[in-house]
């Protein structure tokens, strides 16, 4: 497909672990030609599902990294590419002298577990160590205080996503400046935004970690599994009581006894109901309900299937196997996944044309305007990232539906504000709000009014990007 957004880009991926491989996968799926330089010393198993998933659509060529002649050959390949993905952690890439590469337009993406400077620089770790070091495991402790690791290789996939995003920002900047740049990705730092609100709360309040542990999740047994019910909210409690003709006591803060009593009553109600039946009954009424799905459930999940999240790949045994799709969709702009295939070294001998040199801009997104209808978590964090890279972000808020992360209007806890709340206008100072709304401009528009909608559309017409969640 010639209409893919990254068609024409040449990416070279040196050994760079899971994060680098995932970054390269994202490039490949959106049209870039990704050449994976594989070490002959560490032969990958092409039949390995993990290898196949991370290297979809890539061309793979094997080199001996211990050979100075072959390293010079790799250098010549890098001199003709747009983006280089590598890791300063791995001894194979430490043999390279990147200063010898004569490619002033190169975007160099350097990925390491802990960064290239500081007391822990270039430290080799694991996903478990990174989650422990980041503080995430202290915030996801079990009820008896035992730290819990998020399954899989969460930190490395986060880092790969950020590496891909950073490379795109650097490519945008190159269009303005005509020159490349170096991007450093620390896997440890890439997962810290997950706990940004907790970090800010700690700096505001000075409270120890134990005060930041989230509420215990209320999982309730039913006929075919468990569901999470948000019964801490008084409005939700009243709706559940009315539907099932029961009485549920409101849960005081950290009350295990009341929580246990609620669970017993709800489990009796849900004994003959499936997870999906409970979800379909309560979710349309605005009650937060989550089904506790297994991995097998996810593959069969009707919602994910309707969105075509899983994609079929022609496996080496000629069978079609569903694999997880991309973490985002660009409409009509991603190609059908292909298994990685090896090529010989002669295939890589070609040159690229130059682009015109233009005026340098200070930040890669300095010429972009973003309209943001975002609050809480993902949407707000996305627009904050765009603002941090130079875009003008205009945050639209409703006069009748305040952003919940601005904090409570009454019963204000001074620990949730900087300097124990010596400011009499708390509206812009709540820890949750400040964690995801930096580098933005603010505007209030009533989108239920005709004039408000017209003003909003006028703003959209002169903007480049609209970001929304829960709008």
Short mmCIF file of C-alpha atoms in Angstrom, two decimals, residues 16-447:
data_model
loop_
_atom_site.label_atom_id
_atom_site.label_comp_id
_atom_site.label_asym_id
_atom_site.label_seq_id
_atom_site.Cartn_x
_atom_site.Cartn_y
_atom_site.Cartn_z
CA UNK A 16 17.66 -3.27 21.09
CA UNK A 17 15.59 -5.67 23.15
CA UNK A 18 11.81 -5.82 23.38
CA UNK A 19 11.41 -2.03 23.43
CA UNK A 20 13.38 -1.47 20.23
CA UNK A 21 11.71 -4.39 18.47
CA UNK A 22 8.25 -3.07 19.34
CA UNK A 23 9.21 0.43 18.16
CA UNK A 24 10.33 -1.06 14.84
CA UNK A 25 7.12 -3.06 14.56
CA UNK A 26 5.03 0.10 14.78
CA UNK A 27 7.10 1.73 12.04
CA UNK A 28 6.68 -1.31 9.82
CA UNK A 29 2.92 -1.48 10.21
CA UNK A 30 2.53 2.10 8.98
CA UNK A 31 4.54 1.75 5.81
CA UNK A 32 8.20 2.28 6.73
CA UNK A 33 10.75 -0.23 5.50
CA UNK A 34 12.34 -1.67 8.61
CA UNK A 35 15.59 -3.60 8.31
CA UNK A 36 16.47 -5.57 11.42
CA UNK A 37 20.21 -6.17 11.76
CA UNK A 38 20.43 -9.47 13.57
CA UNK A 39 23.53 -10.80 15.30
CA UNK A 40 24.79 -14.12 13.99
CA UNK A 41 26.00 -14.85 17.52
CA UNK A 42 22.44 -14.65 18.88
CA UNK A 43 20.30 -16.50 16.39
CA UNK A 44 16.57 -15.84 16.82
CA UNK A 45 14.06 -18.64 16.57
CA UNK A 46 11.77 -17.69 13.68
CA UNK A 47 9.10 -20.04 15.01
CA UNK A 48 8.93 -18.23 18.33
CA UNK A 49 5.60 -16.40 18.68
CA UNK A 50 7.20 -13.49 20.54
CA UNK A 51 9.82 -13.07 17.81
CA UNK A 52 7.20 -13.21 15.09
CA UNK A 53 4.87 -10.70 16.73
CA UNK A 54 7.63 -8.14 17.35
CA UNK A 55 9.12 -8.42 13.86
CA UNK A 56 6.04 -8.34 11.66
CA UNK A 57 6.79 -6.87 8.24
CA UNK A 58 10.52 -6.40 8.83
CA UNK A 59 13.38 -7.47 6.62
CA UNK A 60 15.97 -9.35 8.66
CA UNK A 61 19.63 -9.60 7.75
CA UNK A 62 22.27 -11.45 9.78
CA UNK A 63 25.68 -9.96 10.52
CA UNK A 64 28.69 -10.89 12.60
CA UNK A 65 29.05 -7.99 15.03
CA UNK A 66 32.56 -9.12 15.98
CA UNK A 67 33.83 -8.54 12.45
CA UNK A 68 35.20 -5.04 11.84
CA UNK A 69 34.50 -5.46 8.12
CA UNK A 70 30.86 -6.31 8.73
CA UNK A 71 30.50 -3.45 11.23
CA UNK A 72 31.73 -1.08 8.49
CA UNK A 73 29.09 -2.57 6.20
CA UNK A 74 26.41 -1.90 8.82
CA UNK A 75 27.68 1.67 9.18
CA UNK A 76 27.23 2.19 5.45
CA UNK A 77 23.62 0.99 5.74
CA UNK A 78 22.95 3.38 8.62
CA UNK A 79 24.36 6.27 6.57
CA UNK A 80 21.41 5.91 4.17
CA UNK A 81 18.55 5.47 6.65
CA UNK A 82 16.15 7.90 8.33
CA UNK A 83 15.88 6.36 11.79
CA UNK A 84 18.28 4.16 13.72
CA UNK A 85 16.95 2.16 16.69
CA UNK A 86 19.61 0.82 19.03
CA UNK A 87 20.39 0.11 22.68
CA UNK A 88 23.38 1.26 24.70
CA UNK A 89 22.70 -1.65 27.09
CA UNK A 90 23.72 -4.38 24.69
CA UNK A 91 27.39 -5.29 24.24
CA UNK A 92 26.89 -5.94 20.52
CA UNK A 93 25.95 -2.33 19.82
CA UNK A 94 28.60 -1.00 22.19
CA UNK A 95 31.15 -2.08 19.57
CA UNK A 96 29.88 0.63 17.21
CA UNK A 97 31.36 4.10 17.01
CA UNK A 98 28.30 6.07 15.97
CA UNK A 99 30.45 9.18 15.50
CA UNK A 100 31.84 7.54 12.36
CA UNK A 101 28.42 7.56 10.72
CA UNK A 102 28.15 10.41 8.20
CA UNK A 103 24.40 10.97 8.14
CA UNK A 104 23.47 14.46 9.41
CA UNK A 105 19.77 13.76 8.88
CA UNK A 106 19.73 10.60 10.97
CA UNK A 107 17.24 10.26 13.83
CA UNK A 108 19.07 8.12 16.38
CA UNK A 109 16.83 6.41 18.96
CA UNK A 110 18.93 5.14 21.88
CA UNK A 111 17.06 2.87 24.30
CA UNK A 112 18.43 1.71 27.64
CA UNK A 113 16.87 0.46 30.86
CA UNK A 114 17.94 3.39 33.05
CA UNK A 115 19.40 6.06 30.74
CA UNK A 116 22.91 6.99 29.66
CA UNK A 117 23.88 9.04 32.71
CA UNK A 118 23.31 9.05 36.47
CA UNK A 119 24.39 6.53 39.14
CA UNK A 120 22.43 3.71 37.45
CA UNK A 121 23.43 4.56 33.86
CA UNK A 122 23.25 1.72 31.34
CA UNK A 123 22.26 -0.73 34.06
CA UNK A 124 20.83 -3.98 32.70
CA UNK A 125 17.64 -4.91 34.53
CA UNK A 126 14.40 -6.84 34.01
CA UNK A 127 10.77 -5.83 33.80
CA UNK A 128 10.28 -6.96 37.41
CA UNK A 129 13.18 -4.81 38.62
CA UNK A 130 11.96 -1.80 36.63
CA UNK A 131 8.43 -2.07 38.02
CA UNK A 132 9.80 -2.34 41.55
CA UNK A 133 12.23 0.57 41.08
CA UNK A 134 9.56 2.79 39.53
CA UNK A 135 7.25 2.50 42.56
CA UNK A 136 4.44 0.96 40.53
CA UNK A 137 4.49 -2.25 42.56
CA UNK A 138 4.13 -0.32 45.82
CA UNK A 139 0.91 1.19 44.45
CA UNK A 140 -0.50 -2.13 43.27
CA UNK A 141 -0.04 -4.03 46.51
CA UNK A 142 -2.44 -6.77 47.52
CA UNK A 143 -4.70 -6.42 50.54
CA UNK A 144 -2.01 -7.88 52.80
CA UNK A 145 0.60 -5.44 51.46
CA UNK A 146 2.48 -7.80 49.13
CA UNK A 147 3.72 -5.92 46.02
CA UNK A 148 2.13 -7.06 42.76
CA UNK A 149 3.83 -6.93 39.36
CA UNK A 150 1.82 -5.95 36.30
CA UNK A 151 1.93 -9.06 34.05
CA UNK A 152 3.97 -9.29 30.86
CA UNK A 153 6.79 -6.95 29.90
CA UNK A 154 4.82 -3.77 30.53
CA UNK A 155 7.78 -1.46 30.95
CA UNK A 156 9.44 -2.48 27.68
CA UNK A 157 6.28 -2.15 25.60
CA UNK A 158 5.67 1.29 27.12
CA UNK A 159 9.23 2.28 26.23
CA UNK A 160 8.80 1.00 22.67
CA UNK A 161 5.64 3.08 22.24
CA UNK A 162 7.37 6.21 23.54
CA UNK A 163 10.41 5.53 21.33
CA UNK A 164 8.12 5.37 18.30
CA UNK A 165 6.32 8.59 19.28
CA UNK A 166 9.60 10.37 19.97
CA UNK A 167 10.98 9.30 16.59
CA UNK A 168 7.91 10.74 14.85
CA UNK A 169 8.32 14.03 16.71
CA UNK A 170 11.98 14.12 15.68
CA UNK A 171 11.02 13.47 12.05
CA UNK A 172 8.58 16.39 12.20
CA UNK A 173 11.37 18.60 13.55
CA UNK A 174 13.66 17.40 10.75
CA UNK A 175 11.20 18.66 8.15
CA UNK A 176 11.71 22.14 9.61
CA UNK A 177 15.44 22.02 10.31
CA UNK A 178 16.77 19.62 7.70
CA UNK A 179 18.94 17.94 10.32
CA UNK A 180 18.56 14.86 12.47
CA UNK A 181 18.73 14.47 16.23
CA UNK A 182 19.36 11.96 18.99
CA UNK A 183 16.50 10.72 21.16
CA UNK A 184 17.23 8.94 24.43
CA UNK A 185 14.66 6.58 25.90
CA UNK A 186 14.99 5.36 29.49
CA UNK A 187 12.68 2.40 30.05
CA UNK A 188 12.43 3.31 33.74
CA UNK A 189 11.33 6.87 32.96
CA UNK A 190 8.89 5.75 30.28
CA UNK A 191 6.69 3.96 32.83
CA UNK A 192 6.65 6.75 35.43
CA UNK A 193 3.76 8.65 33.73
CA UNK A 194 1.56 5.71 34.80
CA UNK A 195 1.83 6.94 38.39
CA UNK A 196 2.15 10.68 37.66
CA UNK A 197 -0.82 11.66 39.89
CA UNK A 198 0.57 9.62 42.80
CA UNK A 199 4.01 11.16 42.32
CA UNK A 200 2.58 14.67 42.39
CA UNK A 201 0.43 13.89 45.43
CA UNK A 202 3.53 12.70 47.25
CA UNK A 203 5.49 15.85 46.41
CA UNK A 204 2.52 18.01 47.46
CA UNK A 205 1.78 16.24 50.73
CA UNK A 206 5.02 14.58 51.80
CA UNK A 207 2.96 11.55 52.82
CA UNK A 208 4.55 8.07 52.71
CA UNK A 209 3.70 5.57 50.00
CA UNK A 210 1.19 3.70 52.13
CA UNK A 211 -1.14 6.71 51.95
CA UNK A 212 -1.09 6.48 48.15
CA UNK A 213 -2.19 2.83 47.80
CA UNK A 214 -5.47 2.82 45.83
CA UNK A 215 -8.78 1.59 47.19
CA UNK A 216 -9.13 -2.18 47.29
CA UNK A 217 -10.90 -3.42 44.19
CA UNK A 218 -14.34 -4.80 44.87
CA UNK A 219 -14.48 -8.04 42.91
CA UNK A 220 -17.75 -9.91 43.32
CA UNK A 221 -18.33 -13.56 42.39
CA UNK A 222 -21.07 -14.42 39.91
CA UNK A 223 -22.16 -17.46 37.87
CA UNK A 224 -19.18 -17.64 35.49
CA UNK A 225 -16.49 -15.50 37.09
CA UNK A 226 -16.10 -12.18 38.88
CA UNK A 227 -17.10 -8.59 38.21
CA UNK A 228 -15.86 -5.31 39.62
CA UNK A 229 -18.66 -3.07 40.90
CA UNK A 230 -18.11 0.55 41.89
CA UNK A 231 -20.25 0.52 45.03
CA UNK A 232 -18.31 3.27 46.84
CA UNK A 233 -20.29 5.86 44.89
CA UNK A 234 -23.55 6.73 46.69
CA UNK A 235 -25.53 7.20 43.46
CA UNK A 236 -24.42 3.77 42.20
CA UNK A 237 -25.35 2.22 45.54
CA UNK A 238 -28.89 3.57 45.33
CA UNK A 239 -29.40 2.30 41.77
CA UNK A 240 -28.14 -1.19 42.65
CA UNK A 241 -30.37 -1.26 45.74
CA UNK A 242 -33.42 -0.29 43.68
CA UNK A 243 -32.80 -2.84 40.90
CA UNK A 244 -32.15 -5.82 43.16
CA UNK A 245 -34.32 -4.77 46.12
CA UNK A 246 -31.45 -4.95 48.61
CA UNK A 247 -29.82 -2.65 51.14
CA UNK A 248 -26.11 -1.85 50.93
CA UNK A 249 -24.28 0.11 53.58
CA UNK A 250 -22.04 2.89 52.26
CA UNK A 251 -18.37 1.96 52.66
CA UNK A 252 -16.36 4.25 54.94
CA UNK A 253 -12.72 4.83 54.02
CA UNK A 254 -10.67 1.61 54.39
CA UNK A 255 -13.55 -0.33 55.95
CA UNK A 256 -12.88 -4.02 55.32
CA UNK A 257 -15.88 -5.13 57.36
CA UNK A 258 -18.42 -3.13 55.33
CA UNK A 259 -16.76 -4.19 52.08
CA UNK A 260 -17.06 -7.86 53.07
CA UNK A 261 -20.74 -7.43 53.97
CA UNK A 262 -21.45 -5.74 50.63
CA UNK A 263 -19.71 -8.51 48.73
CA UNK A 264 -21.78 -11.18 50.48
CA UNK A 265 -25.05 -9.46 49.61
CA UNK A 266 -24.05 -8.80 45.99
CA UNK A 267 -22.75 -12.34 45.46
CA UNK A 268 -26.12 -13.72 46.55
CA UNK A 269 -27.81 -11.44 43.96
CA UNK A 270 -25.37 -12.36 41.19
CA UNK A 271 -25.23 -16.11 41.91
CA UNK A 272 -27.30 -17.05 38.82
CA UNK A 273 -26.14 -14.19 36.57
CA UNK A 274 -23.22 -14.26 34.14
CA UNK A 275 -20.60 -11.51 33.95
CA UNK A 276 -22.07 -10.28 30.67
CA UNK A 277 -25.63 -10.23 32.05
CA UNK A 278 -24.51 -8.09 35.00
CA UNK A 279 -22.58 -5.79 32.69
CA UNK A 280 -25.53 -5.37 30.30
CA UNK A 281 -27.89 -4.73 33.23
CA UNK A 282 -25.86 -2.09 35.08
CA UNK A 283 -23.53 -0.41 32.58
CA UNK A 284 -26.29 1.41 30.62
CA UNK A 285 -27.35 3.01 33.94
CA UNK A 286 -23.95 4.66 34.37
CA UNK A 287 -22.61 2.20 36.95
CA UNK A 288 -18.95 1.29 36.48
CA UNK A 289 -18.83 -2.46 35.89
CA UNK A 290 -15.83 -4.49 34.79
CA UNK A 291 -15.80 -8.14 33.81
CA UNK A 292 -12.70 -10.03 35.04
CA UNK A 293 -11.72 -11.65 31.74
CA UNK A 294 -9.14 -14.35 31.15
CA UNK A 295 -6.71 -14.30 28.23
CA UNK A 296 -8.94 -16.83 26.44
CA UNK A 297 -11.92 -14.54 27.03
CA UNK A 298 -10.06 -11.64 25.41
CA UNK A 299 -9.42 -13.55 22.19
CA UNK A 300 -13.16 -14.27 21.93
CA UNK A 301 -14.26 -10.83 23.18
CA UNK A 302 -17.08 -9.49 21.00
CA UNK A 303 -16.03 -5.84 21.42
CA UNK A 304 -12.40 -6.43 20.41
CA UNK A 305 -13.48 -8.61 17.49
CA UNK A 306 -15.93 -5.98 16.21
CA UNK A 307 -13.13 -3.41 16.26
CA UNK A 308 -10.84 -5.88 14.43
CA UNK A 309 -8.18 -5.52 17.13
CA UNK A 310 -6.91 -9.03 16.46
CA UNK A 311 -5.37 -9.51 13.03
CA UNK A 312 -4.80 -12.81 11.27
CA UNK A 313 -1.25 -13.55 10.17
CA UNK A 314 -0.21 -16.29 7.75
CA UNK A 315 1.96 -18.36 10.04
CA UNK A 316 4.97 -20.37 8.89
CA UNK A 317 2.91 -23.56 9.06
CA UNK A 318 0.45 -21.97 6.58
CA UNK A 319 -2.14 -21.66 9.33
CA UNK A 320 -3.76 -18.31 10.11
CA UNK A 321 -3.19 -17.21 13.69
CA UNK A 322 -4.86 -14.19 15.38
CA UNK A 323 -2.33 -11.78 16.88
CA UNK A 324 -2.83 -8.57 18.91
CA UNK A 325 -3.16 -5.52 16.68
CA UNK A 326 -1.71 -2.04 17.00
CA UNK A 327 -2.30 0.11 20.11
CA UNK A 328 -3.91 2.81 17.95
CA UNK A 329 -5.62 3.10 14.58
CA UNK A 330 -4.98 5.55 11.75
CA UNK A 331 -8.01 5.09 9.54
CA UNK A 332 -7.12 3.29 6.27
CA UNK A 333 -3.45 3.63 7.10
CA UNK A 334 -2.10 0.33 8.35
CA UNK A 335 -1.11 -2.65 6.27
CA UNK A 336 -1.92 -6.31 6.69
CA UNK A 337 0.62 -7.92 9.02
CA UNK A 338 3.27 -10.08 7.40
CA UNK A 339 5.67 -12.47 9.06
CA UNK A 340 9.30 -11.25 9.23
CA UNK A 341 11.48 -12.46 6.39
CA UNK A 342 15.23 -12.62 5.97
CA UNK A 343 17.12 -10.94 3.13
CA UNK A 344 20.76 -10.97 2.09
CA UNK A 345 23.17 -8.09 2.59
CA UNK A 346 23.22 -7.06 -1.10
CA UNK A 347 19.57 -6.04 -0.88
CA UNK A 348 20.53 -3.06 1.29
CA UNK A 349 22.85 -1.26 -1.18
CA UNK A 350 20.97 1.91 -2.17
CA UNK A 351 20.97 5.66 -1.54
CA UNK A 352 18.32 8.13 -0.47
CA UNK A 353 17.58 11.58 -1.91
CA UNK A 354 18.18 14.72 0.12
CA UNK A 355 15.45 17.10 1.34
CA UNK A 356 15.72 20.88 1.41
CA UNK A 357 17.19 22.62 4.43
CA UNK A 358 14.75 24.89 6.30
CA UNK A 359 14.73 27.23 9.26
CA UNK A 360 15.28 25.56 12.65
CA UNK A 361 12.40 25.62 15.16
CA UNK A 362 13.01 25.28 18.88
CA UNK A 363 10.52 22.47 19.55
CA UNK A 364 9.30 19.82 17.09
CA UNK A 365 5.58 20.67 17.39
CA UNK A 366 5.97 24.46 17.65
CA UNK A 367 3.75 25.13 14.61
CA UNK A 368 0.82 22.95 15.69
CA UNK A 369 -2.40 23.96 17.43
CA UNK A 370 -4.31 21.31 19.38
CA UNK A 371 -7.90 21.49 20.61
CA UNK A 372 -8.34 19.23 23.63
CA UNK A 373 -11.65 17.96 24.99
CA UNK A 374 -9.87 15.84 27.55
CA UNK A 375 -9.99 15.13 31.25
CA UNK A 376 -8.42 12.46 33.43
CA UNK A 377 -5.85 9.88 32.41
CA UNK A 378 -5.13 9.02 28.75
CA UNK A 379 -6.60 11.96 26.85
CA UNK A 380 -5.24 14.58 29.22
CA UNK A 381 -1.82 12.92 29.29
CA UNK A 382 -1.75 12.82 25.47
CA UNK A 383 -2.51 16.52 25.07
CA UNK A 384 0.00 17.35 27.82
CA UNK A 385 2.71 15.50 25.88
CA UNK A 386 1.86 17.47 22.72
CA UNK A 387 2.08 20.72 24.69
CA UNK A 388 5.41 19.75 26.22
CA UNK A 389 6.82 19.36 22.71
CA UNK A 390 5.80 22.85 21.64
CA UNK A 391 2.23 22.55 20.38
CA UNK A 392 -0.30 25.18 21.42
CA UNK A 393 -2.86 23.12 23.34
CA UNK A 394 -6.22 24.74 24.06
CA UNK A 395 -8.10 22.82 26.74
CA UNK A 396 -11.90 23.15 26.39
CA UNK A 397 -13.93 22.70 29.57
CA UNK A 398 -17.65 22.73 30.20
CA UNK A 399 -19.19 25.31 32.57
CA UNK A 400 -21.78 22.74 33.67
CA UNK A 401 -19.60 19.62 33.90
CA UNK A 402 -16.32 20.40 35.70
CA UNK A 403 -13.26 18.23 35.21
CA UNK A 404 -13.40 15.77 38.12
CA UNK A 405 -9.63 15.94 38.45
CA UNK A 406 -9.79 19.59 39.45
CA UNK A 407 -10.65 18.30 42.89
CA UNK A 408 -13.60 18.63 45.26
CA UNK A 409 -15.48 21.87 45.74
CA UNK A 410 -16.16 21.06 49.39
CA UNK A 411 -14.40 18.92 52.04
CA UNK A 412 -10.98 19.96 50.73
CA UNK A 413 -8.04 17.92 52.01
CA UNK A 414 -5.03 20.22 52.26
CA UNK A 415 -2.67 17.28 51.63
CA UNK A 416 -3.92 17.17 48.03
CA UNK A 417 -2.54 20.65 47.29
CA UNK A 418 0.98 22.15 47.29
CA UNK A 419 2.27 23.83 50.45
CA UNK A 420 -0.67 22.48 52.50
CA UNK A 421 -3.07 24.71 50.57
CA UNK A 422 -2.08 28.24 51.51
CA UNK A 423 -3.68 29.43 48.27
CA UNK A 424 -7.33 30.45 48.46
CA UNK A 425 -8.09 29.49 44.83
CA UNK A 426 -7.69 25.70 44.66
CA UNK A 427 -9.17 25.30 41.17
CA UNK A 428 -5.82 25.02 39.37
CA UNK A 429 -3.81 23.28 42.08
CA UNK A 430 -5.26 19.80 42.69
CA UNK A 431 -2.60 17.08 42.32
CA UNK A 432 -4.52 14.96 39.79
CA UNK A 433 -5.23 17.94 37.55
CA UNK A 434 -1.68 19.26 37.63
CA UNK A 435 -0.24 15.83 36.81
CA UNK A 436 -1.80 15.75 33.32
CA UNK A 437 -2.59 19.36 32.36
CA UNK A 438 0.76 21.11 32.12
CA UNK A 439 1.63 23.36 29.13
CA UNK A 440 -1.98 24.03 28.14
CA UNK A 441 -4.19 27.05 27.60
CA UNK A 442 -7.73 26.98 29.01
CA UNK A 443 -11.10 27.92 27.57
CA UNK A 444 -14.67 27.37 28.76
CA UNK A 445 -17.34 26.67 26.15
CA UNK A 446 -20.91 25.49 26.62
CA UNK A 447 -21.27 22.94 23.83
#
